[in-house]
Amino acid sequence: MKNYNDLSFNAEAENKKKWYASILDHLLSFILTILFYFLVVIIFDSSSLVKNVKTKISDSQYELNKIVMNTKLDYFVSENSFTLIGSDKIATDYVKKLVYTSLIENNVSDDEISKEFYTSSDLLTKENDSLYYYQLMFKIENSNDYNAGYKKNDFNSYLNDFVNKSDINIERLIIKDDYFYLNLEDSKNLDAYIRRGETSAGKTLNTSIHAFYYQSLLESIEEVKSYYKPYISSNDIYLKNESMMFSYRHYELLIAYLLSIIILYFIIPLFFKNGVTISMKAFKIAIIRKDKKEYSVLINLYRTIYNVFKNVLLLPLVFLILYSISARPLLVSSLIFNIPLIFYPIFSIIIILISFILSMLKKTDNELLDEILFRYKIVDTTSFIKADNEEKGDENE
């Protein structure tokens, strides 16, 4: 009887075994990449270079937050939050405050004003009117901090903007101490709409005033971004160092990924011999070269490089798993070759798809792409084939 310890007598592995082993290799690469990534991040973050970048990001973020608070063009949801209320909510609050204050200015009695809907905090002033404060107070006080080309305002130009953009005739406004309020009729119509959804006139007023305020806030924010020197300076520092931080995170991930691939596809196959990975060992399959030569370090190196591209879909996946929605800036920025990280899975998908198609074709003996490229075949260590002369010998027995 023939001894079948020689892999040349082992039957070719079934496709499903090859794919199960491949999937398990992907999973192990993913897990190992995450573990190495945590380790590499700890090492990088302890360096003075990364610490310095983080400090600059923190300092510039603090300055930008101060500008948000000082201009009053937006507000944070809470003291410990970096989430902004947004222009739409500020415009909605402005309409409510304008109605309440206009009712008071028109001497409407307390009994007629809904105290359940309006509170003392809804009283509109020059200081809590975000748009008025920025245009006629902050910008004037800080005019030296603006680059040439910014829009200079006074009360008359501000009033004209309101009249023109909200389509409310100036005769319908009460002007007092460089400030304006709605007349009695408009105040009551708008009050009826925002509290009870009544009157079409109130709806029209709400739409036009909200649109004016909302759009003007957006224009003012863009003005700060384009002309306000402290913002431009702090934002430049923030973006520059944030970009550096993204680069560090990319390098950390790349190092972790390459370490996992080298261990799983280069070192371990050399240890097990015959190019066997952990997954192949688990599914009892091995590699034998078609030219019957011994599995070499060079072939192992080529195969490792091949798997670098085959498994590259893990890179964006790691960031998505670890950072969730916050991973977006990391995914859209480039790692190498000026290609955004989010497009890297295309390489893996192409390789896997080609390999799958080839494994389905009898013309290629159902071989995977790596079997064709590196001229080896994957065999089942538990299944054997017999030579013709041995079959005859077995029959004679």
Coordinates of C-alpha atoms in Angstrom, one line a residue:
M1 CA 0.0 0.0 0.0
K2 CA 1.1 3.5 -0.8
N3 CA 1.9 6.0 2.1
Y4 CA -0.2 9.1 1.5
N5 CA 1.9 11.4 3.7
D6 CA 3.2 13.0 0.5
L7 CA 0.8 16.0 -0.3
S8 CA 1.1 15.2 -4.0
F9 CA -1.3 12.3 -3.4
N10 CA -3.9 14.5 -1.6
A11 CA -7.1 15.4 -3.4
E12 CA -7.8 19.0 -4.3
A13 CA -9.8 20.8 -1.6
E14 CA -13.5 21.6 -2.2
N15 CA -14.3 25.2 -3.0
K16 CA -16.4 25.6 0.1
K17 CA -13.4 24.7 2.3
K18 CA -11.2 27.2 0.4
W19 CA -13.7 29.9 0.9
Y20 CA -14.5 29.1 4.5
A21 CA -10.7 29.3 5.2
S22 CA -10.5 32.6 3.3
I23 CA -13.4 34.1 5.2
L24 CA -11.9 33.0 8.5
D25 CA -8.5 34.5 7.5
H26 CA -10.3 37.9 6.8
L27 CA -11.9 37.7 10.2
L28 CA -8.6 37.0 12.0
S29 CA -6.9 39.8 10.1
F30 CA -9.7 42.1 11.1
I31 CA -9.4 41.2 14.8
L32 CA -5.6 41.3 14.8
T33 CA -5.6 44.7 13.0
I34 CA -7.9 46.2 15.7
L35 CA -5.7 44.8 18.5
F36 CA -2.5 46.1 16.9
Y37 CA -4.2 49.5 16.1
F38 CA -4.9 50.0 19.8
L39 CA -1.3 49.2 20.6
V40 CA 0.1 51.5 17.9
V41 CA -2.2 54.4 18.9
I42 CA -1.0 54.1 22.5
I43 CA 2.6 54.3 21.3
F44 CA 2.0 57.2 18.9
D45 CA -0.1 59.2 21.4
S46 CA 2.7 59.0 23.9
S47 CA 5.1 60.8 21.6
S48 CA 5.7 64.5 22.0
L49 CA 4.9 65.1 18.3
V50 CA 1.3 63.8 18.6
K51 CA 0.8 65.4 22.0
N52 CA 1.8 68.8 20.4
V53 CA -0.7 68.3 17.6
K54 CA -3.4 67.4 20.0
T55 CA -2.7 70.5 22.1
K56 CA -2.9 72.7 19.1
I57 CA -6.2 71.2 18.0
S58 CA -7.6 71.6 21.5
D59 CA -6.4 75.2 21.8
S60 CA -7.7 76.3 18.4
Q61 CA -11.1 74.5 19.1
Y62 CA -11.3 76.5 22.3
E63 CA -10.7 79.8 20.4
L64 CA -13.3 78.8 17.8
N65 CA -15.9 78.0 20.5
K66 CA -15.2 81.4 22.1
I67 CA -15.9 83.1 18.8
V68 CA -19.2 81.3 18.5
M69 CA -20.2 82.5 21.9
N70 CA -18.9 86.0 21.4
T71 CA -20.6 86.6 18.1
K72 CA -23.8 85.0 19.4
L73 CA -24.5 83.7 16.0
D74 CA -25.0 80.2 17.4
Y75 CA -25.2 78.6 20.8
F76 CA -24.2 75.2 22.3
V77 CA -27.0 73.0 23.4
S78 CA -25.5 72.8 26.9
E79 CA -22.4 74.0 28.8
N80 CA -20.6 70.7 28.3
S81 CA -21.7 70.0 24.7
F82 CA -20.1 70.9 21.4
T83 CA -23.4 70.4 19.6
L84 CA -24.8 73.7 18.2
I85 CA -28.4 74.7 18.4
G86 CA -28.4 75.8 14.7
S87 CA -29.7 78.8 12.7
D88 CA -33.2 77.3 12.2
K89 CA -33.8 77.0 15.9
I90 CA -32.4 80.5 16.6
A91 CA -34.7 82.0 13.9
T92 CA -37.7 80.2 15.4
D93 CA -36.9 81.4 18.9
Y94 CA -36.5 85.0 17.5
V95 CA -40.0 85.0 16.0
K96 CA -41.4 83.9 19.3
K97 CA -39.5 86.6 21.2
L98 CA -40.4 89.2 18.7
V99 CA -44.1 88.4 19.1
Y100 CA -44.0 88.4 22.9
T101 CA -42.0 91.7 23.1
S102 CA -44.2 93.3 20.4
L103 CA -47.3 92.5 22.3
I104 CA -45.9 94.1 25.4
E105 CA -44.7 97.2 23.4
N106 CA -48.3 97.5 22.1
N107 CA -49.6 97.6 25.7
V108 CA -51.4 94.3 25.5
S109 CA -52.5 93.4 29.0
D110 CA -51.0 90.5 30.9
D111 CA -54.4 88.8 30.9
E112 CA -54.3 88.7 27.0
I113 CA -50.8 87.3 26.8
S114 CA -50.5 83.5 27.3
K115 CA -48.1 83.0 30.3
E116 CA -48.2 79.3 29.6
F117 CA -46.5 79.9 26.2
Y118 CA -44.3 82.9 26.9
T119 CA -41.9 83.3 29.7
S120 CA -39.7 86.2 30.9
S121 CA -36.8 84.6 29.0
D122 CA -38.7 85.3 25.8
L123 CA -38.4 89.0 26.1
L124 CA -36.4 90.3 23.2
T125 CA -33.4 92.7 23.7
K126 CA -30.6 94.0 21.6
E127 CA -28.2 91.6 23.5
N128 CA -30.2 88.4 23.1
D129 CA -31.2 89.2 19.5
S130 CA -28.3 87.2 17.8
L131 CA -28.5 88.9 14.5
Y132 CA -28.9 92.4 15.8
Y133 CA -26.1 91.9 18.3
Y134 CA -23.6 90.6 15.7
Q135 CA -24.4 93.2 13.0
L136 CA -24.8 96.3 15.1
M137 CA -22.7 95.7 18.3
F138 CA -20.1 92.9 17.9
K139 CA -19.0 93.8 14.4
I140 CA -18.7 97.6 15.2
E141 CA -16.8 96.9 18.4
N142 CA -14.4 94.5 16.6
S143 CA -14.2 96.3 13.2
N144 CA -10.3 96.3 13.3
D145 CA -10.3 92.5 13.4
Y146 CA -12.1 92.2 10.0
N147 CA -10.3 92.0 6.7
A148 CA -11.3 94.5 4.0
G149 CA -14.5 93.7 2.1
Y150 CA -16.8 92.9 5.0
K151 CA -20.3 94.4 5.1
K152 CA -20.5 97.5 7.4
N153 CA -23.9 98.0 9.0
D154 CA -25.8 100.7 10.9
F155 CA -29.4 100.6 12.2
N156 CA -30.9 102.0 9.0
S157 CA -29.3 99.5 6.7
Y158 CA -30.2 96.7 9.1
L159 CA -33.8 97.9 9.2
N160 CA -33.9 98.1 5.4
D161 CA -32.6 94.5 5.1
F162 CA -35.5 93.4 7.3
V163 CA -38.1 95.3 5.4
N164 CA -36.8 94.2 2.0
K165 CA -36.2 90.5 2.8
S166 CA -39.3 90.0 5.0
D167 CA -41.6 92.0 2.7
I168 CA -43.1 93.9 5.7
N169 CA -43.8 97.6 5.1
I170 CA -41.8 99.9 7.4
E171 CA -45.1 101.6 8.4
R172 CA -46.2 98.3 10.1
L173 CA -43.2 98.5 12.5
I174 CA -42.8 100.3 15.8
I175 CA -39.3 101.8 15.8
K176 CA -37.9 102.7 19.2
D177 CA -34.3 103.4 20.5
D178 CA -32.7 101.9 17.3
Y179 CA -34.8 98.8 17.5
F180 CA -38.1 97.7 16.0
Y181 CA -41.2 95.7 16.9
L182 CA -44.3 94.6 15.1
N183 CA -47.5 96.6 15.2
L184 CA -50.5 95.4 17.2
E185 CA -52.3 93.7 14.3
D186 CA -49.3 91.8 13.1
S187 CA -48.3 90.9 16.6
K188 CA -51.8 89.3 17.3
N189 CA -51.9 87.5 14.0
L190 CA -48.5 86.1 14.5
D191 CA -49.3 85.2 18.1
A192 CA -52.4 83.3 17.0
Y193 CA -50.4 81.4 14.4
I194 CA -47.4 80.3 16.5
R195 CA -49.6 79.3 19.5
R196 CA -52.7 77.8 17.8
G197 CA -51.9 77.6 14.1
E198 CA -54.6 80.1 13.3
T199 CA -54.8 82.9 10.6
S200 CA -53.2 82.8 7.2
A201 CA -51.8 86.3 7.8
G202 CA -49.9 85.0 10.8
K203 CA -48.5 82.1 8.8
T204 CA -47.3 84.5 6.1
L205 CA -45.6 86.7 8.7
N206 CA -44.0 83.7 10.4
T207 CA -42.6 82.4 7.1
S208 CA -41.2 85.7 5.9
I209 CA -39.6 86.8 9.2
H210 CA -38.2 83.3 9.9
A211 CA -36.7 83.2 6.3
F212 CA -35.1 86.7 6.8
Y213 CA -33.6 85.8 10.1
Y214 CA -32.4 82.4 9.1
Q215 CA -30.8 83.5 5.9
S216 CA -29.2 86.5 7.5
L217 CA -27.7 84.3 10.2
L218 CA -26.2 82.1 7.5
E219 CA -24.8 85.1 5.7
S220 CA -23.3 86.5 8.9
I221 CA -21.7 83.1 9.8
E222 CA -20.1 83.0 6.3
E223 CA -18.9 86.6 6.9
V224 CA -17.2 85.6 10.1
K225 CA -15.5 82.6 8.3
S226 CA -14.4 84.8 5.4
Y227 CA -13.4 88.1 7.0
Y228 CA -13.0 87.8 10.8
K229 CA -9.2 87.5 11.3
P230 CA -9.3 85.6 14.7
Y231 CA -11.6 83.0 13.2
I232 CA -9.5 82.6 10.1
S233 CA -6.3 82.2 12.1
S234 CA -7.8 79.7 14.6
N235 CA -9.6 77.7 11.9
D236 CA -6.4 77.4 9.8
I237 CA -4.5 76.1 12.8
Y238 CA -7.3 73.7 13.6
L239 CA -7.6 72.3 10.1
K240 CA -3.9 72.0 9.6
N241 CA -3.4 70.0 12.8
E242 CA -6.6 68.0 12.3
S243 CA -5.3 67.0 8.9
M244 CA -2.0 65.9 10.6
M245 CA -4.0 63.9 13.2
F246 CA -5.9 62.2 10.4
S247 CA -2.6 61.3 8.8
Y248 CA -1.2 59.8 12.1
R249 CA -4.4 57.8 12.5
H250 CA -4.0 56.5 8.9
Y251 CA -0.4 55.6 9.5
E252 CA -1.3 53.9 12.8
L253 CA -4.0 51.8 11.0
L254 CA -1.6 51.0 8.1
I255 CA 1.1 49.8 10.5
A256 CA -1.4 47.7 12.4
Y257 CA -2.9 46.2 9.2
L258 CA 0.5 45.3 7.8
L259 CA 1.6 43.7 11.0
S260 CA -1.5 41.5 11.0
I261 CA -1.0 40.5 7.4
I262 CA 2.7 39.7 7.9
I263 CA 1.9 37.6 10.9
L264 CA -1.0 35.7 9.4
Y265 CA 0.2 35.3 5.9
F266 CA 4.0 35.3 6.1
I267 CA 5.3 34.2 9.5
I268 CA 2.7 31.6 10.4
P269 CA 2.8 29.9 7.0
L270 CA 6.6 29.6 7.4
F271 CA 6.1 28.1 10.8
F272 CA 3.5 25.6 9.7
K273 CA 5.3 24.9 6.4
N274 CA 3.5 24.3 3.1
G275 CA 2.0 27.8 3.2
V276 CA -0.7 26.8 5.7
T277 CA -2.4 29.7 7.6
I278 CA -4.3 29.2 10.8
S279 CA -7.6 29.0 9.0
M280 CA -6.2 26.5 6.5
K281 CA -5.0 24.4 9.4
A282 CA -8.4 24.6 11.0
F283 CA -10.1 23.4 7.8
K284 CA -7.4 20.7 7.2
I285 CA -6.2 22.1 3.8
A286 CA -2.7 22.8 2.6
I287 CA -0.7 24.1 -0.4
I288 CA 1.3 22.1 -2.8
R289 CA 3.3 23.7 -5.7
K290 CA 2.3 22.4 -9.2
D291 CA 6.0 22.0 -10.2
K292 CA 6.4 19.7 -7.1
K293 CA 9.1 22.0 -5.7
E294 CA 9.2 22.9 -2.0
Y295 CA 7.1 25.8 -0.9
S296 CA 9.6 28.7 -0.8
V297 CA 10.0 32.0 1.2
L298 CA 9.7 33.9 -2.1
I299 CA 6.3 32.4 -3.0
N300 CA 5.2 33.2 0.6
L301 CA 6.3 36.8 0.1
Y302 CA 4.4 37.1 -3.1
R303 CA 1.3 35.6 -1.5
T304 CA 1.6 38.0 1.4
I305 CA 1.7 41.0 -0.9
Y306 CA -1.3 39.6 -2.7
N307 CA -3.2 39.4 0.6
V308 CA -2.3 42.9 1.5
F309 CA -4.5 44.0 -1.5
K310 CA -7.1 41.3 -1.0
N311 CA -7.8 42.2 2.7
V312 CA -7.5 46.0 2.2
L313 CA -11.3 46.4 2.7
L314 CA -10.5 45.9 6.4
L315 CA -9.0 49.4 6.6
P316 CA -12.2 51.5 6.4
L317 CA -14.1 48.8 8.2
V318 CA -11.9 49.2 11.3
F319 CA -12.5 52.9 11.4
L320 CA -16.2 52.4 11.0
I321 CA -16.4 49.9 13.8
L322 CA -14.2 51.9 16.2
Y323 CA -15.4 55.5 15.5
S324 CA -18.9 55.0 13.9
I325 CA -20.2 58.3 12.5
S326 CA -17.1 60.1 13.7
A327 CA -15.1 58.1 11.2
R328 CA -16.3 60.1 8.2
P329 CA -13.4 62.6 8.0
L330 CA -10.9 59.7 8.3
L331 CA -12.7 57.8 5.5
V332 CA -12.9 60.6 3.0
S333 CA -9.3 61.7 3.5
S334 CA -6.4 60.0 1.6
L335 CA -4.0 57.4 2.9
I336 CA -1.7 56.7 0.0
F337 CA -1.8 57.3 -3.7
N338 CA -4.1 60.3 -3.0
I339 CA -7.1 57.9 -2.9
P340 CA -9.7 58.4 -0.1
L341 CA -9.7 55.5 2.3
I342 CA -13.4 54.7 1.6
F343 CA -12.5 53.6 -1.9
Y344 CA -9.9 51.0 -0.8
P345 CA -12.5 48.1 -0.6
I346 CA -12.8 48.3 -4.4
F347 CA -9.4 46.6 -4.7
S348 CA -10.6 43.8 -2.4
I349 CA -13.9 43.4 -4.1
I350 CA -12.3 43.1 -7.6
I351 CA -9.8 40.4 -6.4
I352 CA -12.5 38.5 -4.5
L353 CA -14.9 38.7 -7.4
I354 CA -12.3 37.5 -9.9
S355 CA -11.3 34.7 -7.6
F356 CA -15.0 33.6 -7.2
I357 CA -15.6 33.6 -10.9
L358 CA -12.5 31.6 -11.6
S359 CA -13.4 29.1 -8.9
M360 CA -16.7 28.4 -10.7
L361 CA -15.1 27.7 -14.1
K362 CA -14.1 24.2 -15.0
K363 CA -11.7 25.6 -17.6
T364 CA -9.5 26.8 -14.7
D365 CA -10.0 23.6 -12.8
N366 CA -12.1 25.6 -10.2
E367 CA -8.9 27.2 -8.9
L368 CA -8.9 30.4 -6.9
L369 CA -7.0 33.5 -8.3
D370 CA -4.0 33.0 -5.9
E371 CA -3.7 29.3 -7.0
I372 CA -3.4 30.5 -10.7
L373 CA -1.0 33.4 -10.0
F374 CA 1.4 31.5 -7.8
R375 CA 1.1 28.1 -9.5
Y376 CA 0.1 26.0 -6.6
K377 CA -3.0 24.1 -5.6
I378 CA -4.9 23.8 -2.4
V379 CA -5.4 20.2 -1.3
D380 CA -7.4 18.5 1.4
T381 CA -5.1 16.9 4.0
T382 CA -7.8 14.3 4.8
S383 CA -8.6 13.2 1.3
F384 CA -6.4 11.3 -1.1
I385 CA -6.2 10.2 -4.7
K386 CA -4.7 7.0 -6.1
A387 CA -2.3 6.4 -9.0
D388 CA -3.6 4.1 -11.8
N389 CA -1.0 1.3 -11.1
E390 CA -1.9 1.4 -7.4
E391 CA -5.6 1.0 -8.1
K392 CA -4.8 -2.1 -10.2
G393 CA -2.7 -3.4 -7.3
D394 CA -5.6 -2.8 -4.9
E395 CA -7.9 -4.7 -7.2
N396 CA -5.5 -7.7 -7.4
E397 CA -5.4 -7.8 -3.6

